[in-house]
PDB file of C-alpha atoms and ligand atoms in Angstrom:
ATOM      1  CA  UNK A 518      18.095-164.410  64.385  1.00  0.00           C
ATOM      2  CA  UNK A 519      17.907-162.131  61.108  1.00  0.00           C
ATOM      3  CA  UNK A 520      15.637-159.296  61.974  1.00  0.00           C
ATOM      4  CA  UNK A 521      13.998-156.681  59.842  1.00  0.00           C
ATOM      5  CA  UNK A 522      14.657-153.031  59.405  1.00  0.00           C
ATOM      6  CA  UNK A 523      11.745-152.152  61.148  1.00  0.00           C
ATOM      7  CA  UNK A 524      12.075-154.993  64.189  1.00  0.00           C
ATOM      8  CA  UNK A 525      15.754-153.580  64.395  1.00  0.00           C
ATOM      9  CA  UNK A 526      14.052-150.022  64.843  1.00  0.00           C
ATOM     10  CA  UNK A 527      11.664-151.723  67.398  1.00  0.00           C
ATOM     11  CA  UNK A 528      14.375-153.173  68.949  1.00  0.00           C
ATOM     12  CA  UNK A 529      16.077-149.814  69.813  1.00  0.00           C
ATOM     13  CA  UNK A 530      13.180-148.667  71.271  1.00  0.00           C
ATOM     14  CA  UNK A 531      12.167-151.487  73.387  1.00  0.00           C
ATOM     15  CA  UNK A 532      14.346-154.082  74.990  1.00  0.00           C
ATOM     16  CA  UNK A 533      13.800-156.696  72.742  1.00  0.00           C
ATOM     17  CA  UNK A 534      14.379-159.477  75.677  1.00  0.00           C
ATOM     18  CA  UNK A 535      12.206-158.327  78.659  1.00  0.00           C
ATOM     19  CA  UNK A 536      10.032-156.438  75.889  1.00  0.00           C
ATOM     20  CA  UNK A 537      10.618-153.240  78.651  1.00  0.00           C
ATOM     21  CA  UNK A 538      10.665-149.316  77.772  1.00  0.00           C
ATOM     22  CA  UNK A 539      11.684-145.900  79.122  1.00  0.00           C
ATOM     23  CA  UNK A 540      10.612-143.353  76.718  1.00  0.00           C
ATOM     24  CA  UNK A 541      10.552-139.561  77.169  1.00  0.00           C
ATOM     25  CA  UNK A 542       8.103-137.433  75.567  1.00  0.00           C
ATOM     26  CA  UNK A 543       8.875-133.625  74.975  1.00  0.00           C
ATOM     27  CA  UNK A 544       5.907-132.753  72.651  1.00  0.00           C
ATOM     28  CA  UNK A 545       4.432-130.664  74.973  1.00  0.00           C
ATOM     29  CA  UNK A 546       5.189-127.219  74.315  1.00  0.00           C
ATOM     30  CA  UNK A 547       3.936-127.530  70.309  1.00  0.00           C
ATOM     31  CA  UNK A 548       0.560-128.664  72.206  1.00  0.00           C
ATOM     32  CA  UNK A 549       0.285-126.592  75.267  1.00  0.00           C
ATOM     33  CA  UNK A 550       2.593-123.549  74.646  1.00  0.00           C
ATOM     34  CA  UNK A 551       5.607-121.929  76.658  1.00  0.00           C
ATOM     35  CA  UNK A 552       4.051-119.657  78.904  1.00  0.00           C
ATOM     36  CA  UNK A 553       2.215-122.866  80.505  1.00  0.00           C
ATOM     37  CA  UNK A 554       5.857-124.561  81.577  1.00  0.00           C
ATOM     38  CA  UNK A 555       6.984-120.719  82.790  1.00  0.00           C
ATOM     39  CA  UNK A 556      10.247-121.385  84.767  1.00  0.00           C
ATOM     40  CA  UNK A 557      11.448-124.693  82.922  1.00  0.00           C
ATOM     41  CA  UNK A 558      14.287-124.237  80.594  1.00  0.00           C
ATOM     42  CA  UNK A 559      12.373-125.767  77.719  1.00  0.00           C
ATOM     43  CA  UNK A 560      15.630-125.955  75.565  1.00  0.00           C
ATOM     44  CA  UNK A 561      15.448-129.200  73.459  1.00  0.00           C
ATOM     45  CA  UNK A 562      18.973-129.885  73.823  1.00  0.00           C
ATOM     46  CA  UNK A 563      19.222-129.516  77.536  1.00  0.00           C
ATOM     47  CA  UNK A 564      16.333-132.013  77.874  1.00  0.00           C
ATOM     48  CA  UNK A 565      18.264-134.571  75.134  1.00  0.00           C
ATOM     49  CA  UNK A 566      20.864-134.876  77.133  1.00  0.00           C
ATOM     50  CA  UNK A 567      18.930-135.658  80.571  1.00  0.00           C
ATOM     51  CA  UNK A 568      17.699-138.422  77.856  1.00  0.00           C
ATOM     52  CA  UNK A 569      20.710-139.269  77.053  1.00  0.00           C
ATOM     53  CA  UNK A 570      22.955-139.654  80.237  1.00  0.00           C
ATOM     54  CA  UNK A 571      19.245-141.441  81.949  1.00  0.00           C
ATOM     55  CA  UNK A 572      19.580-143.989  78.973  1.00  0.00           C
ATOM     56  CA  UNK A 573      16.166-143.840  77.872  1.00  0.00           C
ATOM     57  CA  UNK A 574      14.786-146.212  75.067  1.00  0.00           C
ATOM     58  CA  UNK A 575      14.056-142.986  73.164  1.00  0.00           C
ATOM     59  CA  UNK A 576      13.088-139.458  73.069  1.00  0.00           C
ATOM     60  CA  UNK A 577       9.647-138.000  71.627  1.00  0.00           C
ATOM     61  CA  UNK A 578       9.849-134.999  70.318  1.00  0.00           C
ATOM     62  CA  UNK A 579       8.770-132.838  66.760  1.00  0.00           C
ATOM     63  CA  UNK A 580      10.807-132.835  63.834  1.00  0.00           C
ATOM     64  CA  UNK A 581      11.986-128.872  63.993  1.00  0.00           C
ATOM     65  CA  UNK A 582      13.387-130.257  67.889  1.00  0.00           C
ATOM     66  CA  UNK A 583      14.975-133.165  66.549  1.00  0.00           C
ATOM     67  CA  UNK A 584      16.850-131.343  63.593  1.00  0.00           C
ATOM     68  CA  UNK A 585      18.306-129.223  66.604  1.00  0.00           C
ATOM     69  CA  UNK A 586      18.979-132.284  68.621  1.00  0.00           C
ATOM     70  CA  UNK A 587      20.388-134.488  66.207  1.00  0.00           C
ATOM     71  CA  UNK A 588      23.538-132.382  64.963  1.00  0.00           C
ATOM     72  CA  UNK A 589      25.037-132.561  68.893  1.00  0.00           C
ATOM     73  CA  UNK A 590      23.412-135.889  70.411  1.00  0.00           C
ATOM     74  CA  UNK A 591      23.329-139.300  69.199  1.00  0.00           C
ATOM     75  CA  UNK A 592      20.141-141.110  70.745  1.00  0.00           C
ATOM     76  CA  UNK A 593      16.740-142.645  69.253  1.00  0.00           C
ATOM     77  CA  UNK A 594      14.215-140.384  68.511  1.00  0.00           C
ATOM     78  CA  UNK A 595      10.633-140.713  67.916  1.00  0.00           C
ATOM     79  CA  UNK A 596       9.067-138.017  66.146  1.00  0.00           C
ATOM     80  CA  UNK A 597       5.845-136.902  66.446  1.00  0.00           C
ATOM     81  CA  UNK A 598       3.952-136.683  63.594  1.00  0.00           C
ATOM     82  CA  UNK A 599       0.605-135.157  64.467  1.00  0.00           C
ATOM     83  CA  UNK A 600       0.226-131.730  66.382  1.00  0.00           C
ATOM     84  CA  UNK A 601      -2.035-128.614  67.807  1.00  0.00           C
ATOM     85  CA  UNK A 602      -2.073-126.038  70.083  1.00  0.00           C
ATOM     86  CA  UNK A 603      -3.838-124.925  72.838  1.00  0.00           C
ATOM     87  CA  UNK A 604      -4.924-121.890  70.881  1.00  0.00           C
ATOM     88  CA  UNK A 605      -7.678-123.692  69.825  1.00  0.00           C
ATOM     89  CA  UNK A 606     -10.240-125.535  71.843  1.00  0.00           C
ATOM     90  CA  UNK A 607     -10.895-127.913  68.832  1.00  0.00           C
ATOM     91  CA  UNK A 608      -9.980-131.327  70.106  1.00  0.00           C
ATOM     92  CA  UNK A 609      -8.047-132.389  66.452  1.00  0.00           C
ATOM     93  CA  UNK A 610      -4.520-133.377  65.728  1.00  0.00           C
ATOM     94  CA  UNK A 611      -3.461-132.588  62.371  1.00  0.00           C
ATOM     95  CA  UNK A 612      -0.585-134.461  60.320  1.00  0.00           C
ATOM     96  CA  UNK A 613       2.364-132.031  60.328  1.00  0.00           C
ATOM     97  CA  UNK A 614       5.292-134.454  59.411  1.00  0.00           C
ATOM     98  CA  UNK A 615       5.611-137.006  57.428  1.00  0.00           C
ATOM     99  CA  UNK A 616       7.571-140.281  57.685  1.00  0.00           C
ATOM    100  CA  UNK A 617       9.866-139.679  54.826  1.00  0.00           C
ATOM    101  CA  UNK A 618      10.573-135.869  56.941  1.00  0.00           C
ATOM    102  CA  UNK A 619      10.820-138.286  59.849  1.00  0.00           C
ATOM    103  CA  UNK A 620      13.043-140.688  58.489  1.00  0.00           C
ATOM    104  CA  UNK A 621      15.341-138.361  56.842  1.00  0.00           C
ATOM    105  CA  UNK A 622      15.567-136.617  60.293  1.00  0.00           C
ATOM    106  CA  UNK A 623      17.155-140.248  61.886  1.00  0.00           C
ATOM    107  CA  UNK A 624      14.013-140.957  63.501  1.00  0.00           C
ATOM    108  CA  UNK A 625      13.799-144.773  64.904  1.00  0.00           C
ATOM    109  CA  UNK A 626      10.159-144.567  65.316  1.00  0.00           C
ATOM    110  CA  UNK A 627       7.486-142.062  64.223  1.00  0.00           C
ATOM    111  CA  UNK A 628       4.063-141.157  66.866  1.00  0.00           C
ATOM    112  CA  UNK A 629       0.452-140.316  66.369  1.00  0.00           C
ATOM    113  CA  UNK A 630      -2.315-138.799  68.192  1.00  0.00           C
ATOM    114  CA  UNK A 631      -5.834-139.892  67.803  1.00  0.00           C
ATOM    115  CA  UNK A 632      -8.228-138.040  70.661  1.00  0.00           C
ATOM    116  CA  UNK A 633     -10.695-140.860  70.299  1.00  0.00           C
ATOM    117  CA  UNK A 634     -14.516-140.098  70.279  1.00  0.00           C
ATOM    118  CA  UNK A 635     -13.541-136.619  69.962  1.00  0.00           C
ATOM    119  CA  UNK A 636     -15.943-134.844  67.397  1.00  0.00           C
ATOM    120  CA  UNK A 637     -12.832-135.126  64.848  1.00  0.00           C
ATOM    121  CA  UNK A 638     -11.875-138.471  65.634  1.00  0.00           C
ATOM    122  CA  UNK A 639     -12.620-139.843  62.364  1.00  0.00           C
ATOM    123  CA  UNK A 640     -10.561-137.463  60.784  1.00  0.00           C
ATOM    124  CA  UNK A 641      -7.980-138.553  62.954  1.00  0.00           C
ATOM    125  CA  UNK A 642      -8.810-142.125  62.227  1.00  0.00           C
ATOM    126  CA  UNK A 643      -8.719-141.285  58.299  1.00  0.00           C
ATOM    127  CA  UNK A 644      -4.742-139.486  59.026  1.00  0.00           C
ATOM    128  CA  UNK A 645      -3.568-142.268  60.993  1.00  0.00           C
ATOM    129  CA  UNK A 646      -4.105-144.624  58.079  1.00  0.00           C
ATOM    130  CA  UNK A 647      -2.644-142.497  55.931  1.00  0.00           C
ATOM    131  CA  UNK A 648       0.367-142.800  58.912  1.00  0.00           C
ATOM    132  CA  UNK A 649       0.464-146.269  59.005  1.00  0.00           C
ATOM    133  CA  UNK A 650       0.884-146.810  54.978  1.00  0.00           C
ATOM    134  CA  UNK A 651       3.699-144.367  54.690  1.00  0.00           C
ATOM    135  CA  UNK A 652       5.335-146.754  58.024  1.00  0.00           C
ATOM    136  CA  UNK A 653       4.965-149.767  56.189  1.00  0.00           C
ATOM    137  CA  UNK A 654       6.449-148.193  53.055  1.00  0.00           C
ATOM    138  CA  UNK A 655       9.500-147.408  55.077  1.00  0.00           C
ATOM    139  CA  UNK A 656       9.541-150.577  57.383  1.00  0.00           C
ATOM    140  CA  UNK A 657       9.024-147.251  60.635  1.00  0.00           C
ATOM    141  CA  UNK A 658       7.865-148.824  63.610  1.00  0.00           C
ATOM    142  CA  UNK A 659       4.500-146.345  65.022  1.00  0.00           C
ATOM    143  CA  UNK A 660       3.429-145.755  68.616  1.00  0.00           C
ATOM    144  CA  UNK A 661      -0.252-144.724  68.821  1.00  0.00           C
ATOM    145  CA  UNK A 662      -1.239-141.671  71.538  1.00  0.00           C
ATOM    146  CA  UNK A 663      -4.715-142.921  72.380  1.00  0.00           C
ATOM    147  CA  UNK A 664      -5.885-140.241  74.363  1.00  0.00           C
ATOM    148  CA  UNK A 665      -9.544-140.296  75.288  1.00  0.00           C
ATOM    149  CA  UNK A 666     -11.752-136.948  74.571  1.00  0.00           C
ATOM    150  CA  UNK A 667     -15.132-138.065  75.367  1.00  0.00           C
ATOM    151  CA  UNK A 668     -17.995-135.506  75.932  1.00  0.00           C
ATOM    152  CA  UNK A 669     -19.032-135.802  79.959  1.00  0.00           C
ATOM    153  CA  UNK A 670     -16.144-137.991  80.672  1.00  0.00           C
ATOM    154  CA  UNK A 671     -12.744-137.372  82.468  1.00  0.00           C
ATOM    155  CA  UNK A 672      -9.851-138.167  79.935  1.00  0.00           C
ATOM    156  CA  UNK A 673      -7.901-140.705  82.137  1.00  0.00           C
ATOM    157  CA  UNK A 674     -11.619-142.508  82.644  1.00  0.00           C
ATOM    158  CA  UNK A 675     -10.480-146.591  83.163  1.00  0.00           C
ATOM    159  CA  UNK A 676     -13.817-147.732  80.674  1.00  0.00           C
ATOM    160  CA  UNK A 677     -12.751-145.323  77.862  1.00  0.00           C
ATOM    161  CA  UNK A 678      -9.069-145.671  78.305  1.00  0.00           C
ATOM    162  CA  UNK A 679      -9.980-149.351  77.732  1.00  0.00           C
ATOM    163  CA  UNK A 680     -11.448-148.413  74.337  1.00  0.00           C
ATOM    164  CA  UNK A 681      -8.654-146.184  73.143  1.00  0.00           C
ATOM    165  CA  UNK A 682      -6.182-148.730  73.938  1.00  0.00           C
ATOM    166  CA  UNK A 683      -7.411-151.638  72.241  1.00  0.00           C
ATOM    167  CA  UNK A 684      -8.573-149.360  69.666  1.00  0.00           C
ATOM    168  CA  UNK A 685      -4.699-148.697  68.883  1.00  0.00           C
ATOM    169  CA  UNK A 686      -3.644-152.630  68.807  1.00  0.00           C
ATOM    170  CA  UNK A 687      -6.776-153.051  66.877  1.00  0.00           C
ATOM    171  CA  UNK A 688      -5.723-150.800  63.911  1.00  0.00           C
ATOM    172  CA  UNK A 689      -2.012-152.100  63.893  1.00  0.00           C
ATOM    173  CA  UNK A 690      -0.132-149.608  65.807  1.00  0.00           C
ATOM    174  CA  UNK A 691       3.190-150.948  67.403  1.00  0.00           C
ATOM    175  CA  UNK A 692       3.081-149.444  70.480  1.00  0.00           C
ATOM    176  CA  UNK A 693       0.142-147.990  72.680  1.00  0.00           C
ATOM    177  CA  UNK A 694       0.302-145.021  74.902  1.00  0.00           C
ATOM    178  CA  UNK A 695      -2.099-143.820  76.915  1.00  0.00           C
ATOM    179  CA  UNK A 696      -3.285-141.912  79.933  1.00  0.00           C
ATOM    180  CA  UNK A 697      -2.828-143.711  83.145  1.00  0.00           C
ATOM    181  CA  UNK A 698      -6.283-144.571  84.960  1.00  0.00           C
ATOM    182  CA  UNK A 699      -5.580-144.331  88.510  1.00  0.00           C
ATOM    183  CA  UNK A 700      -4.842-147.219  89.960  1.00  0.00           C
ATOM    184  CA  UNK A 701      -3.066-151.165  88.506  1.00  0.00           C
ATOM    185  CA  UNK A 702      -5.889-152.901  88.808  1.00  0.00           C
ATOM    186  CA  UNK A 703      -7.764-150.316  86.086  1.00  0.00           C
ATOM    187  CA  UNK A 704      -4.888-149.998  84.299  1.00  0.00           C
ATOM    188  CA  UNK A 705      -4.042-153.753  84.110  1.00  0.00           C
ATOM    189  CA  UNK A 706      -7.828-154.192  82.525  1.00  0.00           C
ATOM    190  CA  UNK A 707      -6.045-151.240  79.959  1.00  0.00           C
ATOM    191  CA  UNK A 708      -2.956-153.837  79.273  1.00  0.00           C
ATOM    192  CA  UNK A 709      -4.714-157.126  78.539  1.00  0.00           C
ATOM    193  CA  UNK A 710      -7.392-155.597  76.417  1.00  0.00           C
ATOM    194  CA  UNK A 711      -4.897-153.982  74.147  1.00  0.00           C
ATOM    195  CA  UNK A 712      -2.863-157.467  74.849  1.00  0.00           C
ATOM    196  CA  UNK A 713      -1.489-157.959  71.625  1.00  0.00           C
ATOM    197  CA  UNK A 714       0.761-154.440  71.630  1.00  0.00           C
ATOM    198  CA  UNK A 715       3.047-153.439  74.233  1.00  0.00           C
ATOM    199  CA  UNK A 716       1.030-150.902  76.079  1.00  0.00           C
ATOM    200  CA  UNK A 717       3.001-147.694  77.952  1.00  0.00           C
ATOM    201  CA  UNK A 718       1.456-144.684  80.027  1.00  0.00           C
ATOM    202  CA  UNK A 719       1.911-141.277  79.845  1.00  0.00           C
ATOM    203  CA  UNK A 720       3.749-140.072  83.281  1.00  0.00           C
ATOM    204  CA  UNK A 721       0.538-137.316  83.588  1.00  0.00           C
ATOM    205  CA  UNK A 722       0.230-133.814  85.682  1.00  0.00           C
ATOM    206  CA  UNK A 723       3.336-132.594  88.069  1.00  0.00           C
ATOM    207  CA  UNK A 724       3.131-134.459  91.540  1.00  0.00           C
ATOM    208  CA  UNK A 725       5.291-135.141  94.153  1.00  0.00           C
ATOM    209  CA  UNK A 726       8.811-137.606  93.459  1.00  0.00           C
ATOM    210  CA  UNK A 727       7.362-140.369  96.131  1.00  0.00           C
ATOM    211  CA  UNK A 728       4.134-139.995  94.055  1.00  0.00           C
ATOM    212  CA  UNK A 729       5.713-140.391  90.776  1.00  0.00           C
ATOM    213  CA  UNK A 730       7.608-143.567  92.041  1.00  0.00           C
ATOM    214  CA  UNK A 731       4.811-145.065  93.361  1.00  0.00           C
ATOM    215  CA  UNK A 732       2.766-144.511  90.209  1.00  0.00           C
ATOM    216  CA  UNK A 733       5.894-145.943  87.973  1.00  0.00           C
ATOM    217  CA  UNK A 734       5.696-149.003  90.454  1.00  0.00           C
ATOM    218  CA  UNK A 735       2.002-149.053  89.900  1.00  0.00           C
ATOM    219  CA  UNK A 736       2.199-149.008  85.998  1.00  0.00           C
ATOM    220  CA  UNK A 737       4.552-151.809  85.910  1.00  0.00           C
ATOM    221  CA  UNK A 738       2.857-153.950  88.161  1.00  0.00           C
ATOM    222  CA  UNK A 739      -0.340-153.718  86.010  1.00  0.00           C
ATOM    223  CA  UNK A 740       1.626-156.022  83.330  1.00  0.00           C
ATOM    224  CA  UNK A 741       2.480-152.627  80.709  1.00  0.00           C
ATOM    225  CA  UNK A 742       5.734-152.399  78.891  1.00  0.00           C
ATOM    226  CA  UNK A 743       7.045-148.884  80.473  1.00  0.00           C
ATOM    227  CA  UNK A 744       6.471-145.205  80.486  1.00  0.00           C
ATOM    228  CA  UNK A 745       6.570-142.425  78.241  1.00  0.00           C
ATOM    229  CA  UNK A 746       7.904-139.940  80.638  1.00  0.00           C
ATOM    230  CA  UNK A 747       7.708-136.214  80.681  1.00  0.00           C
ATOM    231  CA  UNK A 748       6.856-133.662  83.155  1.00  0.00           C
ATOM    232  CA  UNK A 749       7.601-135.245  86.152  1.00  0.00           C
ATOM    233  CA  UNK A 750      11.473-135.881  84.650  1.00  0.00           C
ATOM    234  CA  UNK A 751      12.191-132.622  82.360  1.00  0.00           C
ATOM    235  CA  UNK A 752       9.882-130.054  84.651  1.00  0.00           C
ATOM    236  CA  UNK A 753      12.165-130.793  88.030  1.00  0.00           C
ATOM    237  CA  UNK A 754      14.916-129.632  88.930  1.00  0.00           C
ATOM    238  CA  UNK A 755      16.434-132.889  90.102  1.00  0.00           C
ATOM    239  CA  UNK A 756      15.358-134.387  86.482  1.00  0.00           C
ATOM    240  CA  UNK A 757      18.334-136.661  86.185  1.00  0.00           C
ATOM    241  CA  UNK A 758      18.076-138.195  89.365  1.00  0.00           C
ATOM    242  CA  UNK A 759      14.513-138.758  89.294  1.00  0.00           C
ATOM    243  CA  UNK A 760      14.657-140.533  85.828  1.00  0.00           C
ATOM    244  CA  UNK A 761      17.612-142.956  87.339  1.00  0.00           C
ATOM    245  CA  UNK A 762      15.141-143.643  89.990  1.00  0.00           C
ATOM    246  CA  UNK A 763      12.376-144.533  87.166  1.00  0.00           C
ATOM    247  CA  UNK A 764      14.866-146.756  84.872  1.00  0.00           C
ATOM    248  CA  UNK A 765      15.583-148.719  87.767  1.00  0.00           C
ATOM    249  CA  UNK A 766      11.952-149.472  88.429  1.00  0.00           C
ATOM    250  CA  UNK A 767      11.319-150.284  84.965  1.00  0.00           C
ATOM    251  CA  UNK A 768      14.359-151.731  83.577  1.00  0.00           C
ATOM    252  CA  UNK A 769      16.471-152.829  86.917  1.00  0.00           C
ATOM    253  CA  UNK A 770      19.467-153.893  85.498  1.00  0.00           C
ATOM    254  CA  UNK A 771      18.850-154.858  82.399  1.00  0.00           C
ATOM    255  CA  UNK A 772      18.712-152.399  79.740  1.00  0.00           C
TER     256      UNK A 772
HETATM  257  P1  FBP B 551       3.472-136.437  80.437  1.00  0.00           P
HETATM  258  O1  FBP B 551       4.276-137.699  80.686  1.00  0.00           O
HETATM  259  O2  FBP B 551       4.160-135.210  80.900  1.00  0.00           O
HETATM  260  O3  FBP B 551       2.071-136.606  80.980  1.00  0.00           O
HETATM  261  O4  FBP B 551       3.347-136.287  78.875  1.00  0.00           O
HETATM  262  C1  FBP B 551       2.480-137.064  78.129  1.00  0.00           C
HETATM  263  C2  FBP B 551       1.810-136.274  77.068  1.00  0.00           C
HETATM  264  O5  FBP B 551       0.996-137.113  76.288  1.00  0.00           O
HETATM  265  C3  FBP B 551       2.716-135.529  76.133  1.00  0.00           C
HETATM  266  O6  FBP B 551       3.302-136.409  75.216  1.00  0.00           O
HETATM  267  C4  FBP B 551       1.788-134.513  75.587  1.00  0.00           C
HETATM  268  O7  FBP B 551       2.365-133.374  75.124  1.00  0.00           O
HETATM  269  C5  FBP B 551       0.941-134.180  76.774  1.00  0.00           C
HETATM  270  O8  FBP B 551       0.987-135.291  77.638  1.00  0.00           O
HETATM  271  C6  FBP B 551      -0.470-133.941  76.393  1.00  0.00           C
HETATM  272  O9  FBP B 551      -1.276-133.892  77.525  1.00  0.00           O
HETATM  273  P2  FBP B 551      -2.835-133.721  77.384  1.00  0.00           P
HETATM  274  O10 FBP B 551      -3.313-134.748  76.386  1.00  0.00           O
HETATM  275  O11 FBP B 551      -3.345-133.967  78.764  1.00  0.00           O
HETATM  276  O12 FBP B 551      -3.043-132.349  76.882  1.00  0.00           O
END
């Protein structure tokens, strides 16, 4: 079979046979700050290479982190293209990368935030076009955050999640990620509404390994594609052995 450039990208990023994915997301300091993750070594490079030697599918992180990451390790990256800080309470992503930046910097696949029904959201909407037509251009697969922000309702709510996830597939992203909503049978109503995209969730707040495990079970057993991992892997201190445990749930033996 003759693929495209951008189905070859796809393919790097998620096993093109059982349509399975271990990401890694390390965006989080550019949106929550240092002082929040006090005690990690937040060095992009160390984390890289827990990516690296765990075999993930690819590692999400900002372009300024995968400059640094690219001259020493060789694995796919995803940069994120949208960003803000917790500095602000104002609930809006703003574009700070482009794909051509992204592509220059090696990435396999670019990623967006949209907080959806957030007072900004069509802001965000109007960006994420903007996203998706410099993708096409350059044949870059995109994975859509679709992270609720609804006024009077919790962010992993399973109704809204619902919405932001089919929201994604509806306006062509590749990939959907999303908060997880609690439990598979929620989260499997998140899946086959978005049915047409491969759907991932975020790994969410610190908890216990046998939590975590569970939770990865859980995620996979609701019919999604994988995980986008973060805190749970890079924030303890047994990281590598702890993401082992998570490719084997997700990918057995087959990646
Ligand atoms: P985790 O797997 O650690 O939950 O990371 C997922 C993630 O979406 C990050 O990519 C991002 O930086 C962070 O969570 C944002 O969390 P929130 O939207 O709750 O502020």
């Amino acid at each position: 079979m003759i693929f495209n450039k951008k189905q070859r990208r796809l393919n790097r990023i998620i096993n093109p046979k059982t349509k399975r994915t271990l990401l890694m997301a390390f965006d989080h300091v550019v949106e929550h700050g240092p002082v929040e993750y006090e005690g990690i070594d937040l060095d992009p490079l160390r984390i890289a290479r827990i990516a690296h030697d765990g075999k993930v599918n690819g590692l999400i992180v900002h372009s300024g982190a995968a400059r640094y990451i690219r001259k020493h390790i060789n694995l796919p990256l995803i940069i994120k293209l949208t960003g803000k800080t917790s500095l602000t309470p104002k609930e809006f992503q703003a574009v700070v990368t482009t794909v051509k930046e992204a592509e220059y910097l090696g990435a396999t696949a670019v990623a967006a935030t949209v907080y959806v029904g957030s007072e900004y959201e069509d802001r965000m909407l109007e960006n994420l076009s903007e996203i998706k037509r410099q993708c096409s251009e350059r044949k870059m697969p995109l994975i859509g955050f679709m992270y609720p922000r609804v006024k009077g309702k919790k962010k992993d709510d399973p109704n809204v999640v619902r919405y932001a996830a089919r929201l994604g597939a509806e306006l062509g992203v590749d990939i959907v990620k999303t908060y997880y909503t609690g439990s598979k049978e929620t989260f499997s109503k998140v899946v086959l509404d978005a049915n047409f995209v491969p759907v991932l969730s975020a790994g969410g707040e610190m908890k216990d390994e046998i939590e975590f495990f569970q939770l990865v079970r859980d995620v996979m057993a609701s019919g999604a594609s994988g995980m986008a991992v973060g805190r749970n892997v890079w924030g303890k201190g047994n990281a590598s052995s702890i993401l082992n445990e998570v490719r084997k749930i997700i990918h057995g033996d087959s990646r």
